[in-house]
DNA sequence: AACTGTTTCAACCGCGTATTC
DNA sequence: AGAATACGCGGTTGAAACAGT
């Protein structure tokens, strides 16, 4: 026996909202507010919709000052930083981005940002990039002889690709304009500071000092030799705004930090095939919210978010 | 032009938590 | 204290739009 449905599904309309429904809902809420009861709201307005559906429509679409699409690099940074720190708590992340909804951010992360940061590239981005490449090549007049040696195929897409952690594996090589990260232009969509942040997260965060449980997965069985360096050694935090720290971090360390830092990277298992523990509670999160948290402080502008009390982050 | 595959995003679903009685 | 109800969240789905062939 399951939970009783929140509404009579047979008499409730589903699917996309019509402009008329939108207008009804919007004008009513603007005049009267929600009345603190979403379930009763559709009946008051005369909408054949579920209360939850009304709430969702209002919050994600009709609410004033909603922004759609066109995420800035700064927003990318914030989303990434928060995602790495707290995982897929979209509502909390959305609370830090005025005008953005949790649904919007969730969609953006799942469809765009994840691919953008971790290698896979959408065809749309590929096209934009190819266009850019062609234009650049045309502007250049194809005068450089390297062009013949450069493994760029007839499509304009280089045969050699990287993703950011491959990049990290190769050491702190400064990004070369036009260099690709698995089909991506370093310095184009993927902004330098994000990569710095990723470097730091992988290499300089003294995981062993963080009050985070289960840093070391059971497969290590306590054998220090098998632990990733980031779990064993209290590495020195690298200088703010610098990738110098990455020069002291073994390339492998970055990759392994992503593999084994399950709490910070909750949700990134999709990249590494890890399982996830969705049972984190605020009591466990609170150490991450600590302003001394290297993760938070390593991200430009992130300190303000973590200096806030949890309540200010939309916590209950 | 028609078909196919991919991407995007609005909306739904079910669960956990909070609140009310 | 505990049951009932409502809210809010995150995961998932499916249709529309788009691009390539």
Short mmCIF file of C-alpha atoms (C1' of nucleotides) in Angstrom, two decimals:
data_model
loop_
_atom_site.label_atom_id
_atom_site.label_comp_id
_atom_site.label_asym_id
_atom_site.label_seq_id
_atom_site.Cartn_x
_atom_site.Cartn_y
_atom_site.Cartn_z
CA UNK A 1 0.00 0.00 0.00
CA UNK A 2 1.63 3.18 -1.14
CA UNK A 3 1.14 6.77 -0.23
CA UNK A 4 -2.15 8.34 -1.16
CA UNK A 5 -1.83 10.49 -4.27
CA UNK A 6 -1.68 14.21 -3.63
CA UNK A 7 -4.54 14.76 -6.03
CA UNK A 8 -7.04 12.89 -8.13
CA UNK A 9 -4.90 12.06 -11.11
CA UNK A 10 -7.87 11.20 -13.28
CA UNK A 11 -9.34 14.68 -13.08
CA UNK A 12 -6.07 16.51 -13.28
CA UNK A 13 -4.52 17.81 -16.45
CA UNK A 14 -0.92 16.94 -17.17
CA UNK A 15 1.63 18.03 -19.67
CA UNK A 16 2.68 21.44 -20.90
CA UNK A 17 0.94 24.51 -19.55
CA UNK A 18 -1.12 26.65 -21.85
CA UNK A 19 -0.73 30.44 -21.88
CA UNK A 20 -4.21 30.71 -20.38
CA UNK A 21 -3.29 28.50 -17.46
CA UNK A 22 -0.10 30.45 -16.95
CA UNK A 23 -2.01 33.71 -16.95
CA UNK A 24 -4.55 32.44 -14.44
CA UNK A 25 -1.96 31.13 -12.07
CA UNK A 26 0.30 34.14 -12.36
CA UNK A 27 -2.36 36.76 -11.86
CA UNK A 28 -3.87 34.92 -8.93
CA UNK A 29 -0.59 34.50 -7.09
CA UNK A 30 0.47 38.05 -7.81
CA UNK A 31 -2.75 39.32 -6.32
CA UNK A 32 -3.35 36.86 -3.52
CA UNK A 33 -0.16 34.94 -2.95
CA UNK A 34 -0.11 31.21 -2.67
CA UNK A 35 -2.13 31.24 0.53
CA UNK A 36 0.33 28.77 1.94
CA UNK A 37 -1.60 25.90 0.44
CA UNK A 38 -0.63 24.72 -2.99
CA UNK A 39 -3.02 21.80 -2.90
CA UNK A 40 -6.03 24.06 -2.59
CA UNK A 41 -4.74 26.64 -5.03
CA UNK A 42 -5.80 25.09 -8.34
CA UNK A 43 -9.35 24.68 -7.11
CA UNK A 44 -9.52 28.31 -6.07
CA UNK A 45 -8.34 29.43 -9.48
CA UNK A 46 -10.34 26.89 -11.40
CA UNK A 47 -7.33 25.08 -12.82
CA UNK A 48 -7.46 21.38 -13.46
CA UNK A 49 -3.94 20.97 -12.25
CA UNK A 50 -2.24 19.29 -9.36
CA UNK A 51 -1.08 21.64 -6.62
CA UNK A 52 2.42 20.37 -6.97
CA UNK A 53 2.31 21.11 -10.64
CA UNK A 54 1.16 24.67 -9.93
CA UNK A 55 3.95 25.15 -7.46
CA UNK A 56 6.51 23.86 -9.91
CA UNK A 57 5.18 26.01 -12.70
CA UNK A 58 5.28 29.10 -10.53
CA UNK A 59 8.71 28.48 -9.08
CA UNK A 60 10.39 27.40 -12.28
CA UNK A 61 8.72 29.57 -14.85
CA UNK A 62 6.21 32.18 -13.80
CA UNK A 63 7.92 33.67 -10.77
CA UNK A 64 9.28 37.16 -11.44
CA UNK A 65 12.94 37.68 -12.24
CA UNK A 66 13.50 34.19 -13.51
CA UNK A 67 16.47 33.86 -15.82
CA UNK A 68 16.61 31.12 -18.42
CA UNK A 69 19.66 29.86 -20.24
CA UNK A 70 22.77 31.87 -20.89
CA UNK A 71 24.77 30.86 -17.85
CA UNK A 72 27.80 33.03 -17.32
CA UNK A 73 31.25 31.74 -16.50
CA UNK A 74 30.88 33.13 -13.02
CA UNK A 75 27.71 31.12 -12.61
CA UNK A 76 29.50 28.07 -13.99
CA UNK A 77 32.16 28.56 -11.36
CA UNK A 78 29.68 28.88 -8.55
CA UNK A 79 27.74 25.84 -9.68
CA UNK A 80 30.86 23.78 -10.00
CA UNK A 81 32.26 24.89 -6.65
CA UNK A 82 29.07 24.19 -4.83
CA UNK A 83 28.53 20.93 -6.61
CA UNK A 84 31.95 19.74 -5.61
CA UNK A 85 31.39 20.84 -2.04
CA UNK A 86 27.84 19.74 -1.39
CA UNK A 87 26.84 17.60 -4.33
CA UNK A 88 23.56 17.74 -6.12
CA UNK A 89 21.77 19.97 -3.64
CA UNK A 90 20.29 21.97 -6.45
CA UNK A 91 18.04 24.09 -4.31
CA UNK A 92 20.98 25.25 -2.24
CA UNK A 93 23.00 25.95 -5.34
CA UNK A 94 20.06 27.80 -6.85
CA UNK A 95 19.78 29.91 -3.72
CA UNK A 96 23.22 31.32 -4.50
CA UNK A 97 22.29 32.23 -8.04
CA UNK A 98 19.60 34.89 -8.14
CA UNK A 99 17.03 34.26 -10.79
CA UNK A 100 18.04 30.66 -11.30
CA UNK A 101 15.90 27.73 -10.33
CA UNK A 102 17.04 24.41 -9.04
CA UNK A 103 15.48 22.71 -12.02
CA UNK A 104 17.28 25.00 -14.41
CA UNK A 105 20.62 24.43 -12.76
CA UNK A 106 20.05 20.72 -12.58
CA UNK A 107 19.25 20.61 -16.28
CA UNK A 108 22.18 22.81 -17.12
CA UNK A 109 24.55 20.67 -15.13
CA UNK A 110 23.29 17.40 -16.53
CA UNK A 111 23.14 18.46 -20.13
CA UNK A 112 25.86 21.02 -20.57
CA UNK A 113 28.19 21.84 -17.73
CA UNK A 114 29.14 18.28 -16.91
CA UNK A 115 30.15 17.65 -20.48
CA UNK A 116 31.81 20.98 -20.74
CA UNK A 117 34.02 20.36 -17.74
CA UNK A 118 34.65 16.70 -18.05
CA UNK A 119 35.31 16.20 -21.65
CA UNK A 120 32.28 15.22 -23.61
CA UNK A 121 31.11 17.97 -25.82
CA UNK A 122 27.66 18.59 -27.11
CA UNK A 123 27.22 18.75 -30.82
CA UNK A 124 26.07 22.30 -30.45
CA UNK A 125 29.34 23.21 -28.79
CA UNK A 126 31.24 21.19 -31.35
CA UNK A 127 29.58 23.09 -34.12
CA UNK A 128 30.30 26.41 -32.51
CA UNK A 129 33.84 25.34 -32.03
CA UNK A 130 34.24 24.10 -35.56
CA UNK A 131 32.85 27.34 -36.80
CA UNK A 132 35.31 29.17 -34.63
CA UNK A 133 38.14 27.01 -35.89
CA UNK A 134 37.24 27.55 -39.49
CA UNK A 135 36.96 31.25 -38.98
CA UNK A 136 40.24 31.35 -37.15
CA UNK A 137 41.87 29.34 -39.88
CA UNK A 138 40.42 31.62 -42.50
CA UNK A 139 41.60 34.68 -40.65
CA UNK A 140 44.97 33.16 -40.33
CA UNK A 141 45.00 32.54 -44.05
CA UNK A 142 46.17 29.05 -43.28
CA UNK A 143 49.61 30.49 -43.61
CA UNK A 144 51.17 28.53 -40.83
CA UNK A 145 52.86 25.44 -42.04
CA UNK A 146 52.13 23.69 -38.76
CA UNK A 147 48.63 23.47 -40.04
CA UNK A 148 49.69 20.63 -42.25
CA UNK A 149 51.35 18.88 -39.37
CA UNK A 150 48.68 19.69 -36.87
CA UNK A 151 46.33 16.76 -36.69
CA UNK A 152 43.27 18.67 -37.66
CA UNK A 153 41.07 16.64 -39.89
CA UNK A 154 39.08 17.85 -42.80
CA UNK A 155 36.20 18.52 -40.46
CA UNK A 156 38.33 21.00 -38.61
CA UNK A 157 38.26 18.93 -35.46
CA UNK A 158 41.63 17.97 -34.12
CA UNK A 159 42.26 14.29 -33.87
CA UNK A 160 44.10 14.70 -30.59
CA UNK A 161 41.89 15.50 -27.70
CA UNK A 162 42.26 15.97 -23.98
CA UNK A 163 40.05 16.33 -21.06
CA UNK A 164 40.96 18.35 -18.06
CA UNK A 165 42.30 15.58 -15.93
CA UNK A 166 44.37 14.28 -18.77
CA UNK A 167 45.67 17.78 -18.85
CA UNK A 168 46.41 17.57 -15.17
CA UNK A 169 48.11 14.24 -15.62
CA UNK A 170 50.52 15.85 -17.95
CA UNK A 171 51.53 18.32 -15.31
CA UNK A 172 50.92 22.01 -14.98
CA UNK A 173 51.14 22.83 -18.60
CA UNK A 174 49.78 26.28 -19.20
CA UNK A 175 46.87 26.23 -21.55
CA UNK A 176 47.72 26.98 -25.10
CA UNK A 177 45.13 28.95 -27.00
CA UNK A 178 43.41 26.56 -29.31
CA UNK A 179 44.41 23.51 -27.32
CA UNK A 180 41.60 21.07 -27.06
CA UNK A 181 40.20 19.33 -24.04
CA UNK A 182 38.43 16.34 -25.53
CA UNK A 183 37.00 18.52 -28.18
CA UNK A 184 37.13 21.59 -26.03
CA UNK A 185 39.00 24.78 -26.37
CA UNK A 186 40.90 25.51 -23.26
CA UNK A 187 40.42 29.12 -22.53
CA UNK A 188 37.19 29.28 -24.44
CA UNK A 189 34.24 27.77 -22.64
CA UNK A 190 36.36 26.25 -19.92
CA UNK A 191 37.68 29.06 -17.97
CA UNK A 192 41.11 29.12 -16.44
CA UNK A 193 39.93 29.62 -12.92
CA UNK A 194 37.77 26.54 -13.06
CA UNK A 195 40.75 24.51 -14.06
CA UNK A 196 42.75 26.06 -11.25
CA UNK A 197 40.04 25.09 -8.88
CA UNK A 198 40.07 21.55 -10.17
CA UNK A 199 43.82 21.43 -9.79
CA UNK A 200 43.50 22.55 -6.24
CA UNK A 201 40.73 20.17 -5.42
CA UNK A 202 42.71 17.33 -6.72
CA UNK A 203 46.07 18.11 -5.39
CA UNK A 204 46.25 20.53 -2.59
CA UNK A 205 43.26 19.80 -0.45
CA UNK A 206 44.54 18.08 2.67
CA UNK A 207 41.82 15.52 2.72
CA UNK A 208 43.18 13.74 5.73
CA UNK A 209 42.68 16.89 7.77
CA UNK A 210 39.12 17.45 6.68
CA UNK A 211 36.54 16.23 9.12
CA UNK A 212 34.99 14.13 6.46
CA UNK A 213 34.18 10.49 7.09
CA UNK A 214 35.04 7.69 4.73
CA UNK A 215 37.84 9.53 3.05
CA UNK A 216 39.66 6.30 2.62
CA UNK A 217 37.63 3.65 0.93
CA UNK A 218 37.60 0.22 2.51
CA UNK A 219 39.46 -1.28 -0.40
CA UNK A 220 42.66 0.24 0.97
CA UNK A 221 42.36 -1.93 4.04
CA UNK A 222 44.53 0.47 5.89
CA UNK A 223 47.52 -0.01 3.69
CA UNK A 224 49.13 3.40 3.35
CA UNK A 225 51.01 2.34 0.29
CA UNK A 226 47.78 1.89 -1.54
CA UNK A 227 46.25 5.15 -0.51
CA UNK A 228 46.18 8.03 -2.88
CA UNK A 229 48.69 10.63 -1.81
CA UNK A 230 45.99 13.17 -1.13
CA UNK A 231 44.57 10.96 1.58
CA UNK A 232 47.92 10.25 3.16
CA UNK A 233 49.79 13.47 3.20
CA UNK A 234 48.93 16.84 4.50
CA UNK A 235 50.03 18.70 1.49
CA UNK A 236 50.70 22.36 1.64
CA UNK A 237 47.92 24.45 0.33
CA UNK A 238 48.90 26.10 -2.85
CA UNK A 239 48.86 29.81 -3.30
CA UNK A 240 45.57 31.40 -3.97
CA UNK A 241 44.99 32.08 -7.59
CA UNK A 242 47.96 30.07 -8.66
CA UNK A 243 48.42 26.68 -10.18
CA UNK A 244 51.78 26.32 -8.54
CA UNK A 245 50.32 23.82 -6.15
CA UNK A 246 49.72 21.52 -9.01
CA UNK A 247 53.39 21.34 -9.72
CA UNK A 248 53.90 19.68 -6.38
CA UNK A 249 51.03 17.36 -6.85
CA UNK A 250 51.62 14.14 -8.66
CA UNK A 251 49.41 14.04 -11.67
CA UNK A 252 47.84 10.84 -10.47
CA UNK A 253 46.79 12.51 -7.30
CA UNK A 254 44.24 14.71 -8.93
CA UNK A 255 42.59 11.83 -10.59
CA UNK A 256 42.62 9.80 -7.44
CA UNK A 257 41.26 12.59 -5.36
CA UNK A 258 38.25 12.60 -7.57
CA UNK A 259 37.99 8.88 -7.20
CA UNK A 260 38.22 8.74 -3.48
CA UNK A 261 36.85 11.94 -2.13
CA UNK A 262 33.35 10.63 -2.04
CA UNK A 263 31.80 13.29 0.06
CA UNK A 264 33.03 16.31 -1.79
CA UNK A 265 32.44 14.69 -5.11
CA UNK A 266 29.14 13.16 -4.32
CA UNK A 267 27.45 12.76 -7.63
CA UNK A 268 30.57 12.76 -9.74
CA UNK A 269 30.56 9.01 -9.63
CA UNK A 270 29.15 9.09 -13.10
CA UNK A 271 32.63 9.92 -14.27
CA UNK A 272 34.35 7.20 -12.40
CA UNK A 273 31.75 4.56 -11.90
CA UNK A 274 31.61 4.97 -8.16
CA UNK A 275 28.65 4.30 -5.97
CA UNK A 276 27.09 7.15 -4.06
CA UNK A 277 25.96 7.64 -0.56
CA UNK A 278 22.90 9.85 -0.62
CA UNK A 279 22.46 9.77 3.09
CA UNK A 280 24.49 12.82 4.02
CA UNK A 281 22.77 14.96 6.60
CA UNK A 282 23.38 18.47 7.77
CA UNK A 283 25.37 17.22 10.67
CA UNK A 284 27.81 15.83 8.16
CA UNK A 285 27.62 18.75 5.84
CA UNK A 286 28.41 21.32 8.42
CA UNK A 287 32.17 20.67 8.41
CA UNK A 288 32.12 21.36 4.72
CA UNK A 289 30.45 24.63 5.39
CA UNK A 290 33.33 25.63 7.59
CA UNK A 291 35.02 28.75 6.24
CA UNK A 292 38.36 27.04 6.69
CA UNK A 293 37.36 24.46 4.23
CA UNK A 294 39.99 24.51 1.58
CA UNK A 295 37.49 23.61 -1.04
CA UNK A 296 35.42 26.63 -0.30
CA UNK A 297 38.28 29.02 0.18
CA UNK A 298 40.04 27.85 -2.90
CA UNK A 299 37.25 29.04 -5.06
CA UNK A 300 37.24 32.67 -5.88
CA UNK A 301 34.26 34.27 -4.30
CA UNK A 302 33.12 31.15 -2.60
CA UNK A 303 33.97 32.18 0.91
CA UNK A 304 30.92 34.34 1.19
CA UNK A 305 28.70 31.38 0.57
CA UNK A 306 30.25 29.30 3.25
CA UNK A 307 30.57 32.02 5.79
CA UNK A 308 26.82 32.12 5.83
CA UNK A 309 24.94 30.12 8.34
CA UNK A 310 23.26 27.10 6.84
CA UNK A 311 19.96 28.88 7.28
CA UNK A 312 21.14 31.54 4.90
CA UNK A 313 21.88 28.92 2.39
CA UNK A 314 18.29 27.89 2.36
CA UNK A 315 18.70 25.28 5.05
CA UNK A 316 15.90 24.22 7.22
"C1'" DA B 1 12.51 16.38 -48.39
"C1'" DA B 2 12.55 12.66 -45.34
"C1'" DC B 3 14.53 10.18 -41.96
"C1'" DT B 4 17.46 9.47 -37.88
"C1'" DG B 5 20.04 10.55 -33.89
"C1'" DT B 6 21.04 13.92 -30.33
"C1'" DT B 7 20.18 17.60 -27.17
"C1'" DT B 8 17.46 20.36 -24.30
"C1'" DC B 9 14.32 21.39 -20.83
"C1'" DA B 10 9.58 21.43 -18.89
"C1'" DA B 11 7.13 18.53 -16.24
"C1'" DC B 12 6.24 14.43 -13.58
"C1'" DC B 13 7.14 11.14 -9.87
"C1'" DG B 14 8.18 9.42 -5.53
"C1'" DC B 15 10.48 9.99 -1.33
"C1'" DG B 16 12.07 12.39 2.90
"C1'" DT B 17 11.01 15.98 5.99
"C1'" DA B 18 8.22 19.39 8.27
"C1'" DT B 19 4.00 20.72 10.11
"C1'" DT B 20 -0.47 20.22 11.94
"C1'" DC B 21 -3.89 18.07 14.55
"C1'" DA C 1 3.30 10.33 20.50
"C1'" DG C 2 1.81 9.30 16.28
"C1'" DA C 3 -0.99 9.67 12.21
"C1'" DA C 4 -2.28 12.57 8.43
"C1'" DT C 5 -1.22 16.01 5.38
"C1'" DA C 6 1.53 19.25 2.79
"C1'" DC C 7 5.87 20.83 1.15
"C1'" DG C 8 10.23 20.63 -1.07
"C1'" DC C 9 13.71 18.23 -3.27
"C1'" DG C 10 16.31 15.43 -6.59
"C1'" DG C 11 15.99 11.95 -10.17
"C1'" DT C 12 13.89 10.76 -14.30
"C1'" DT C 13 11.12 11.01 -18.43
"C1'" DG C 14 9.36 12.35 -22.77
"C1'" DA C 15 8.31 15.56 -26.30
"C1'" DA C 16 9.98 19.22 -29.10
"C1'" DA C 17 13.66 21.25 -31.45
"C1'" DC C 18 17.63 20.83 -33.88
"C1'" DA C 19 21.39 19.05 -36.80
"C1'" DG C 20 23.39 15.61 -39.70
"C1'" DT C 21 22.91 12.31 -43.40
#
